[in-house]
């Protein structure tokens, strides 16, 4: 199916990704506004007879999938995921990512890690020459002060992410606190990812530098899409 000529890059990217979903697949469902368009299209296809099982990466995605009639399983219920479709906040030329604007990066990483292939859907505003952050970091409440101090000694500044329509910090779907680590331009994404993830108390950060070799990026444009990375899905 060709994309609708609708002037909506996110919708174009989201719809195109749905074309890679085949009958019988287990599909990881990422979080965010672009993947929501993929779920719109998958819901249409399910009404037309497509049979899939979705594995959601957040409470929000599970709710949206249920509204659309997409059958769901948890990560515990499946042994492998054929394909995951997810969004991103920054994408560098080597297809390294920053994720976690929606505080879902830990579950997103678990689902991506269980997947055979990963499609990232985004508009062109997410492309960058170099990752700059901020890097979302999920932290267990017990270790909050310790992790902030460790991140600050690495040279950047740290902001505890506040809730919207909630006083105080955002709590992730896992009940943890989200920090935004402002490191400035990131010269070694893989190194910084490892360094942050190795701080005791960190559950996971939003740099994803290790998935490029199984990734296709679909960049939505006004009336079409650009495909980056592996395109032999
Ligand atoms: C959530 C994410 C999202 O995938 C990312 O923020 C992209 O969202 P959108 O498609 O709304 O721009 O990482 O934690």
PDB file of C-alpha atoms and ligand atoms in Angstrom:
ATOM      1  CA  UNK A   1       0.000   0.000   0.000  1.00  0.00           C
ATOM      2  CA  UNK A   2       1.292   3.491  -0.743  1.00  0.00           C
ATOM      3  CA  UNK A   3       1.287   6.119   1.936  1.00  0.00           C
ATOM      4  CA  UNK A   4      -1.471   8.686   2.143  1.00  0.00           C
ATOM      5  CA  UNK A   5      -0.396  12.059   0.713  1.00  0.00           C
ATOM      6  CA  UNK A   6      -1.427  13.928   3.816  1.00  0.00           C
ATOM      7  CA  UNK A   7       1.427  16.236   4.737  1.00  0.00           C
ATOM      8  CA  UNK A   8       1.865  14.365   8.023  1.00  0.00           C
ATOM      9  CA  UNK A   9       5.395  12.894   8.219  1.00  0.00           C
ATOM     10  CA  UNK A  10       4.757  10.940  11.435  1.00  0.00           C
ATOM     11  CA  UNK A  11       1.640   9.357  10.004  1.00  0.00           C
ATOM     12  CA  UNK A  12       3.503   8.444   6.819  1.00  0.00           C
ATOM     13  CA  UNK A  13       6.331   6.802   8.770  1.00  0.00           C
ATOM     14  CA  UNK A  14       3.923   5.006  11.094  1.00  0.00           C
ATOM     15  CA  UNK A  15       1.805   3.683   8.251  1.00  0.00           C
ATOM     16  CA  UNK A  16       4.803   2.534   6.196  1.00  0.00           C
ATOM     17  CA  UNK A  17       6.149   0.497   9.124  1.00  0.00           C
ATOM     18  CA  UNK A  18       2.866  -1.397   9.360  1.00  0.00           C
ATOM     19  CA  UNK A  19       3.488  -2.738   5.844  1.00  0.00           C
ATOM     20  CA  UNK A  20       6.379  -4.833   7.226  1.00  0.00           C
ATOM     21  CA  UNK A  21       4.087  -6.645   9.662  1.00  0.00           C
ATOM     22  CA  UNK A  22       3.110 -10.059   8.292  1.00  0.00           C
ATOM     23  CA  UNK A  23       0.424 -12.526   9.294  1.00  0.00           C
ATOM     24  CA  UNK A  24       1.305 -14.548  12.394  1.00  0.00           C
ATOM     25  CA  UNK A  25       3.991 -12.190  13.661  1.00  0.00           C
ATOM     26  CA  UNK A  26       4.647 -11.242  17.261  1.00  0.00           C
ATOM     27  CA  UNK A  27       5.215  -7.481  17.120  1.00  0.00           C
ATOM     28  CA  UNK A  28       6.830  -5.240  19.722  1.00  0.00           C
ATOM     29  CA  UNK A  29       4.842  -2.028  20.017  1.00  0.00           C
ATOM     30  CA  UNK A  30       6.932   0.999  20.959  1.00  0.00           C
ATOM     31  CA  UNK A  31       5.753   4.126  22.689  1.00  0.00           C
ATOM     32  CA  UNK A  32       4.910   7.589  21.351  1.00  0.00           C
ATOM     33  CA  UNK A  33       2.885   9.508  18.809  1.00  0.00           C
ATOM     34  CA  UNK A  34       4.515   8.019  15.693  1.00  0.00           C
ATOM     35  CA  UNK A  35       3.978   4.393  16.711  1.00  0.00           C
ATOM     36  CA  UNK A  36       0.361   5.303  17.491  1.00  0.00           C
ATOM     37  CA  UNK A  37      -0.103   5.770  13.728  1.00  0.00           C
ATOM     38  CA  UNK A  38       1.376   2.310  13.152  1.00  0.00           C
ATOM     39  CA  UNK A  39      -1.195   0.927  15.576  1.00  0.00           C
ATOM     40  CA  UNK A  40      -3.963   2.767  13.699  1.00  0.00           C
ATOM     41  CA  UNK A  41      -2.901   1.003  10.506  1.00  0.00           C
ATOM     42  CA  UNK A  42      -2.442  -2.370  12.219  1.00  0.00           C
ATOM     43  CA  UNK A  43      -5.951  -2.076  13.626  1.00  0.00           C
ATOM     44  CA  UNK A  44      -7.305  -1.591  10.080  1.00  0.00           C
ATOM     45  CA  UNK A  45      -5.352  -4.615   8.885  1.00  0.00           C
ATOM     46  CA  UNK A  46      -6.590  -6.730  11.810  1.00  0.00           C
ATOM     47  CA  UNK A  47     -10.162  -5.889  10.788  1.00  0.00           C
ATOM     48  CA  UNK A  48      -9.156  -7.128   7.321  1.00  0.00           C
ATOM     49  CA  UNK A  49      -7.959 -10.483   8.726  1.00  0.00           C
ATOM     50  CA  UNK A  50      -4.338  -9.914   9.819  1.00  0.00           C
ATOM     51  CA  UNK A  51      -3.460 -12.013  12.865  1.00  0.00           C
ATOM     52  CA  UNK A  52      -0.732 -10.652  15.139  1.00  0.00           C
ATOM     53  CA  UNK A  53       0.170 -10.484  18.803  1.00  0.00           C
ATOM     54  CA  UNK A  54       1.488  -7.161  20.118  1.00  0.00           C
ATOM     55  CA  UNK A  55       3.938  -6.790  22.999  1.00  0.00           C
ATOM     56  CA  UNK A  56       3.516  -3.263  24.409  1.00  0.00           C
ATOM     57  CA  UNK A  57       6.432  -1.232  25.804  1.00  0.00           C
ATOM     58  CA  UNK A  58       4.370   0.983  28.116  1.00  0.00           C
ATOM     59  CA  UNK A  59       1.050   1.292  29.898  1.00  0.00           C
ATOM     60  CA  UNK A  60       0.085   4.001  27.387  1.00  0.00           C
ATOM     61  CA  UNK A  61       0.808   1.738  24.421  1.00  0.00           C
ATOM     62  CA  UNK A  62      -1.121  -1.144  26.003  1.00  0.00           C
ATOM     63  CA  UNK A  63      -4.118   1.166  26.485  1.00  0.00           C
ATOM     64  CA  UNK A  64      -3.934   2.466  22.907  1.00  0.00           C
ATOM     65  CA  UNK A  65      -3.571  -1.079  21.539  1.00  0.00           C
ATOM     66  CA  UNK A  66      -6.608  -2.300  23.494  1.00  0.00           C
ATOM     67  CA  UNK A  67      -8.679   0.667  22.242  1.00  0.00           C
ATOM     68  CA  UNK A  68      -7.745  -0.380  18.707  1.00  0.00           C
ATOM     69  CA  UNK A  69      -8.474  -4.096  19.177  1.00  0.00           C
ATOM     70  CA  UNK A  70      -4.861  -5.251  18.865  1.00  0.00           C
ATOM     71  CA  UNK A  71      -4.377  -8.548  20.769  1.00  0.00           C
ATOM     72  CA  UNK A  72      -1.620  -8.284  23.381  1.00  0.00           C
ATOM     73  CA  UNK A  73       0.805 -10.473  25.284  1.00  0.00           C
ATOM     74  CA  UNK A  74       3.394  -9.520  27.871  1.00  0.00           C
ATOM     75  CA  UNK A  75       7.107  -9.967  27.294  1.00  0.00           C
ATOM     76  CA  UNK A  76       6.949 -12.911  29.717  1.00  0.00           C
ATOM     77  CA  UNK A  77       4.384 -14.644  27.510  1.00  0.00           C
ATOM     78  CA  UNK A  78       6.532 -14.770  24.354  1.00  0.00           C
ATOM     79  CA  UNK A  79       9.863 -16.434  23.616  1.00  0.00           C
ATOM     80  CA  UNK A  80      10.829 -14.124  20.783  1.00  0.00           C
ATOM     81  CA  UNK A  81       9.516 -11.098  18.947  1.00  0.00           C
ATOM     82  CA  UNK A  82       9.657 -11.062  15.134  1.00  0.00           C
ATOM     83  CA  UNK A  83       9.722  -7.312  14.732  1.00  0.00           C
ATOM     84  CA  UNK A  84       9.494  -4.264  16.966  1.00  0.00           C
ATOM     85  CA  UNK A  85       8.353  -0.845  15.753  1.00  0.00           C
ATOM     86  CA  UNK A  86       9.320   2.079  17.966  1.00  0.00           C
ATOM     87  CA  UNK A  87      10.012   5.812  17.882  1.00  0.00           C
ATOM     88  CA  UNK A  88      13.117   7.825  18.788  1.00  0.00           C
ATOM     89  CA  UNK A  89      14.078  11.311  19.940  1.00  0.00           C
ATOM     90  CA  UNK A  90      17.455  11.595  18.207  1.00  0.00           C
ATOM     91  CA  UNK A  91      19.005   9.458  15.444  1.00  0.00           C
ATOM     92  CA  UNK A  92      22.632   9.933  14.415  1.00  0.00           C
ATOM     93  CA  UNK A  93      24.179   8.950  11.030  1.00  0.00           C
ATOM     94  CA  UNK A  94      25.304   5.554  12.467  1.00  0.00           C
ATOM     95  CA  UNK A  95      21.694   4.953  13.599  1.00  0.00           C
ATOM     96  CA  UNK A  96      22.484   5.301  17.266  1.00  0.00           C
ATOM     97  CA  UNK A  97      19.502   6.576  19.203  1.00  0.00           C
ATOM     98  CA  UNK A  98      18.354   8.584  22.146  1.00  0.00           C
ATOM     99  CA  UNK A  99      14.986   7.442  23.459  1.00  0.00           C
ATOM    100  CA  UNK A 100      12.926   8.035  26.578  1.00  0.00           C
ATOM    101  CA  UNK A 101      11.053  11.325  26.100  1.00  0.00           C
ATOM    102  CA  UNK A 102       8.062   9.293  27.287  1.00  0.00           C
ATOM    103  CA  UNK A 103      10.073   7.645  30.100  1.00  0.00           C
ATOM    104  CA  UNK A 104       9.597   4.231  28.498  1.00  0.00           C
ATOM    105  CA  UNK A 105      13.200   3.501  27.521  1.00  0.00           C
ATOM    106  CA  UNK A 106      13.721   0.578  29.906  1.00  0.00           C
ATOM    107  CA  UNK A 107      10.786  -1.462  28.640  1.00  0.00           C
ATOM    108  CA  UNK A 108      11.571  -0.338  25.084  1.00  0.00           C
ATOM    109  CA  UNK A 109      15.097  -1.712  25.432  1.00  0.00           C
ATOM    110  CA  UNK A 110      13.849  -5.043  26.865  1.00  0.00           C
ATOM    111  CA  UNK A 111      11.416  -5.482  23.968  1.00  0.00           C
ATOM    112  CA  UNK A 112      14.014  -4.435  21.354  1.00  0.00           C
ATOM    113  CA  UNK A 113      16.505  -6.891  22.870  1.00  0.00           C
ATOM    114  CA  UNK A 114      13.991  -9.749  22.500  1.00  0.00           C
ATOM    115  CA  UNK A 115      13.340  -8.840  18.850  1.00  0.00           C
ATOM    116  CA  UNK A 116      14.786 -10.178  15.624  1.00  0.00           C
ATOM    117  CA  UNK A 117      14.368  -6.850  13.823  1.00  0.00           C
ATOM    118  CA  UNK A 118      13.748  -3.261  14.860  1.00  0.00           C
ATOM    119  CA  UNK A 119      12.052  -0.532  12.840  1.00  0.00           C
ATOM    120  CA  UNK A 120      12.369   3.035  14.108  1.00  0.00           C
ATOM    121  CA  UNK A 121       9.705   5.461  12.896  1.00  0.00           C
ATOM    122  CA  UNK A 122      10.273   9.215  13.069  1.00  0.00           C
ATOM    123  CA  UNK A 123      10.068  12.474  11.202  1.00  0.00           C
ATOM    124  CA  UNK A 124      13.166  14.240   9.892  1.00  0.00           C
ATOM    125  CA  UNK A 125      13.386  16.516  12.947  1.00  0.00           C
ATOM    126  CA  UNK A 126      14.830  13.505  14.827  1.00  0.00           C
ATOM    127  CA  UNK A 127      17.870  13.187  12.530  1.00  0.00           C
ATOM    128  CA  UNK A 128      21.060  14.804  13.857  1.00  0.00           C
ATOM    129  CA  UNK A 129      24.762  14.903  13.012  1.00  0.00           C
ATOM    130  CA  UNK A 130      25.641  14.013  16.591  1.00  0.00           C
ATOM    131  CA  UNK A 131      23.634  12.879  19.624  1.00  0.00           C
ATOM    132  CA  UNK A 132      23.412  15.709  22.151  1.00  0.00           C
ATOM    133  CA  UNK A 133      20.882  14.534  24.713  1.00  0.00           C
ATOM    134  CA  UNK A 134      19.534  15.164  27.221  1.00  0.00           C
ATOM    135  CA  UNK A 135      19.795  11.478  28.082  1.00  0.00           C
ATOM    136  CA  UNK A 136      16.824  10.111  30.064  1.00  0.00           C
ATOM    137  CA  UNK A 137      17.964   7.913  32.959  1.00  0.00           C
ATOM    138  CA  UNK A 138      15.623   5.712  35.004  1.00  0.00           C
ATOM    139  CA  UNK A 139      16.769   5.408  38.634  1.00  0.00           C
ATOM    140  CA  UNK A 140      15.468   3.468  41.625  1.00  0.00           C
ATOM    141  CA  UNK A 141      14.260   5.979  44.252  1.00  0.00           C
ATOM    142  CA  UNK A 142      16.619   4.531  46.902  1.00  0.00           C
ATOM    143  CA  UNK A 143      19.688   5.537  44.871  1.00  0.00           C
ATOM    144  CA  UNK A 144      18.490   8.930  43.581  1.00  0.00           C
ATOM    145  CA  UNK A 145      21.042  11.145  45.365  1.00  0.00           C
ATOM    146  CA  UNK A 146      23.888   8.740  44.658  1.00  0.00           C
ATOM    147  CA  UNK A 147      23.121   8.542  40.926  1.00  0.00           C
ATOM    148  CA  UNK A 148      22.769  12.331  40.626  1.00  0.00           C
ATOM    149  CA  UNK A 149      26.183  12.794  42.265  1.00  0.00           C
ATOM    150  CA  UNK A 150      27.788  10.166  40.017  1.00  0.00           C
ATOM    151  CA  UNK A 151      26.340  11.747  36.870  1.00  0.00           C
ATOM    152  CA  UNK A 152      27.488  15.203  37.975  1.00  0.00           C
ATOM    153  CA  UNK A 153      31.035  13.958  38.500  1.00  0.00           C
ATOM    154  CA  UNK A 154      30.943  12.749  34.874  1.00  0.00           C
ATOM    155  CA  UNK A 155      30.708  16.402  33.866  1.00  0.00           C
ATOM    156  CA  UNK A 156      27.095  17.074  32.921  1.00  0.00           C
ATOM    157  CA  UNK A 157      24.130  18.550  34.734  1.00  0.00           C
ATOM    158  CA  UNK A 158      21.108  16.637  35.962  1.00  0.00           C
ATOM    159  CA  UNK A 159      17.420  17.570  36.090  1.00  0.00           C
ATOM    160  CA  UNK A 160      14.861  15.439  37.935  1.00  0.00           C
ATOM    161  CA  UNK A 161      11.965  15.166  35.467  1.00  0.00           C
ATOM    162  CA  UNK A 162       8.769  16.636  36.912  1.00  0.00           C
ATOM    163  CA  UNK A 163       5.306  15.331  36.232  1.00  0.00           C
ATOM    164  CA  UNK A 164       2.669  17.131  34.178  1.00  0.00           C
ATOM    165  CA  UNK A 165      -0.617  17.387  36.073  1.00  0.00           C
ATOM    166  CA  UNK A 166       1.224  15.788  39.019  1.00  0.00           C
ATOM    167  CA  UNK A 167       3.312  17.499  41.663  1.00  0.00           C
ATOM    168  CA  UNK A 168       6.795  16.122  42.039  1.00  0.00           C
ATOM    169  CA  UNK A 169       8.831  13.727  39.921  1.00  0.00           C
ATOM    170  CA  UNK A 170       7.615  11.605  37.048  1.00  0.00           C
ATOM    171  CA  UNK A 171       7.376   7.974  38.121  1.00  0.00           C
ATOM    172  CA  UNK A 172       8.028   5.527  35.282  1.00  0.00           C
ATOM    173  CA  UNK A 173       5.780   2.565  34.500  1.00  0.00           C
ATOM    174  CA  UNK A 174       8.210   0.621  36.701  1.00  0.00           C
ATOM    175  CA  UNK A 175       7.768   2.963  39.687  1.00  0.00           C
ATOM    176  CA  UNK A 176      11.144   4.646  39.314  1.00  0.00           C
ATOM    177  CA  UNK A 177      12.357   8.250  38.978  1.00  0.00           C
ATOM    178  CA  UNK A 178      13.455   9.731  35.646  1.00  0.00           C
ATOM    179  CA  UNK A 179      16.479  12.030  35.399  1.00  0.00           C
ATOM    180  CA  UNK A 180      17.465  13.998  32.321  1.00  0.00           C
ATOM    181  CA  UNK A 181      21.249  14.062  32.059  1.00  0.00           C
ATOM    182  CA  UNK A 182      22.553  17.036  30.059  1.00  0.00           C
ATOM    183  CA  UNK A 183      25.962  15.928  28.894  1.00  0.00           C
ATOM    184  CA  UNK A 184      26.377  18.160  25.846  1.00  0.00           C
ATOM    185  CA  UNK A 185      27.483  16.622  22.518  1.00  0.00           C
ATOM    186  CA  UNK A 186      28.080  12.882  22.922  1.00  0.00           C
ATOM    187  CA  UNK A 187      31.339  11.813  21.262  1.00  0.00           C
ATOM    188  CA  UNK A 188      31.134   8.147  22.282  1.00  0.00           C
ATOM    189  CA  UNK A 189      27.467   7.074  22.555  1.00  0.00           C
ATOM    190  CA  UNK A 190      28.255   3.406  23.285  1.00  0.00           C
ATOM    191  CA  UNK A 191      30.795   4.387  25.961  1.00  0.00           C
ATOM    192  CA  UNK A 192      28.428   6.831  27.656  1.00  0.00           C
ATOM    193  CA  UNK A 193      25.579   4.302  27.487  1.00  0.00           C
ATOM    194  CA  UNK A 194      27.733   1.714  29.270  1.00  0.00           C
ATOM    195  CA  UNK A 195      29.059   4.217  31.805  1.00  0.00           C
ATOM    196  CA  UNK A 196      25.567   5.402  32.783  1.00  0.00           C
ATOM    197  CA  UNK A 197      24.042   1.936  32.835  1.00  0.00           C
ATOM    198  CA  UNK A 198      26.858   0.697  35.090  1.00  0.00           C
ATOM    199  CA  UNK A 199      26.080   3.195  37.880  1.00  0.00           C
ATOM    200  CA  UNK A 200      24.464   1.177  40.698  1.00  0.00           C
ATOM    201  CA  UNK A 201      20.862   2.346  41.014  1.00  0.00           C
ATOM    202  CA  UNK A 202      20.421   3.085  37.304  1.00  0.00           C
ATOM    203  CA  UNK A 203      17.831   0.817  35.698  1.00  0.00           C
ATOM    204  CA  UNK A 204      18.532   2.009  32.179  1.00  0.00           C
ATOM    205  CA  UNK A 205      19.349   5.086  30.131  1.00  0.00           C
ATOM    206  CA  UNK A 206      17.930   6.236  26.815  1.00  0.00           C
ATOM    207  CA  UNK A 207      21.057   5.884  24.662  1.00  0.00           C
ATOM    208  CA  UNK A 208      20.624   2.876  22.392  1.00  0.00           C
ATOM    209  CA  UNK A 209      23.810   2.435  20.426  1.00  0.00           C
ATOM    210  CA  UNK A 210      23.869  -1.324  20.060  1.00  0.00           C
ATOM    211  CA  UNK A 211      20.873  -2.049  17.846  1.00  0.00           C
ATOM    212  CA  UNK A 212      22.032  -0.460  14.553  1.00  0.00           C
ATOM    213  CA  UNK A 213      22.851  -3.821  12.941  1.00  0.00           C
ATOM    214  CA  UNK A 214      19.246  -5.038  13.160  1.00  0.00           C
ATOM    215  CA  UNK A 215      17.575  -1.693  12.542  1.00  0.00           C
ATOM    216  CA  UNK A 216      15.653  -0.037   9.745  1.00  0.00           C
ATOM    217  CA  UNK A 217      14.785   3.644  10.184  1.00  0.00           C
ATOM    218  CA  UNK A 218      11.722   4.982   8.393  1.00  0.00           C
ATOM    219  CA  UNK A 219      11.794   8.759   8.112  1.00  0.00           C
ATOM    220  CA  UNK A 220       8.390  10.127   7.234  1.00  0.00           C
ATOM    221  CA  UNK A 221       8.209  13.090   4.889  1.00  0.00           C
ATOM    222  CA  UNK A 222       5.228  15.130   3.767  1.00  0.00           C
ATOM    223  CA  UNK A 223       4.089  12.667   1.123  1.00  0.00           C
ATOM    224  CA  UNK A 224       6.539   9.762   1.277  1.00  0.00           C
ATOM    225  CA  UNK A 225       9.196   8.036   3.401  1.00  0.00           C
ATOM    226  CA  UNK A 226      12.956   7.640   3.376  1.00  0.00           C
ATOM    227  CA  UNK A 227      14.424   4.307   4.460  1.00  0.00           C
ATOM    228  CA  UNK A 228      17.781   4.214   6.279  1.00  0.00           C
ATOM    229  CA  UNK A 229      19.792   1.184   7.389  1.00  0.00           C
ATOM    230  CA  UNK A 230      18.823  -2.407   6.660  1.00  0.00           C
ATOM    231  CA  UNK A 231      16.050  -2.459   4.068  1.00  0.00           C
ATOM    232  CA  UNK A 232      15.756  -6.175   3.284  1.00  0.00           C
ATOM    233  CA  UNK A 233      13.052  -6.840   5.840  1.00  0.00           C
TER     234      UNK A 233
HETATM  235  C1  LIG B   1       9.216   7.092  24.587  1.00  0.00           C
HETATM  236  C2  LIG B   1      10.085   7.187  23.388  1.00  0.00           C
HETATM  237  C3  LIG B   1       9.408   7.544  22.102  1.00  0.00           C
HETATM  238  O1  LIG B   1       9.521   6.432  21.243  1.00  0.00           O
HETATM  239  C4  LIG B   1      10.070   8.748  21.501  1.00  0.00           C
HETATM  240  O2  LIG B   1      10.000   9.807  22.429  1.00  0.00           O
HETATM  241  C5  LIG B   1       9.402   9.182  20.187  1.00  0.00           C
HETATM  242  O3  LIG B   1       8.119   9.684  20.422  1.00  0.00           O
HETATM  243  P1  LIG B   1       7.251  10.381  19.290  1.00  0.00           P
HETATM  244  O4  LIG B   1       7.005   9.342  18.228  1.00  0.00           O
HETATM  245  O5  LIG B   1       6.004  10.834  19.994  1.00  0.00           O
HETATM  246  O6  LIG B   1       8.045  11.555  18.747  1.00  0.00           O
HETATM  247  O7  LIG B   1      11.275   6.950  23.431  1.00  0.00           O
HETATM  248  O8  LIG B   1       9.945   6.824  25.736  1.00  0.00           O
END
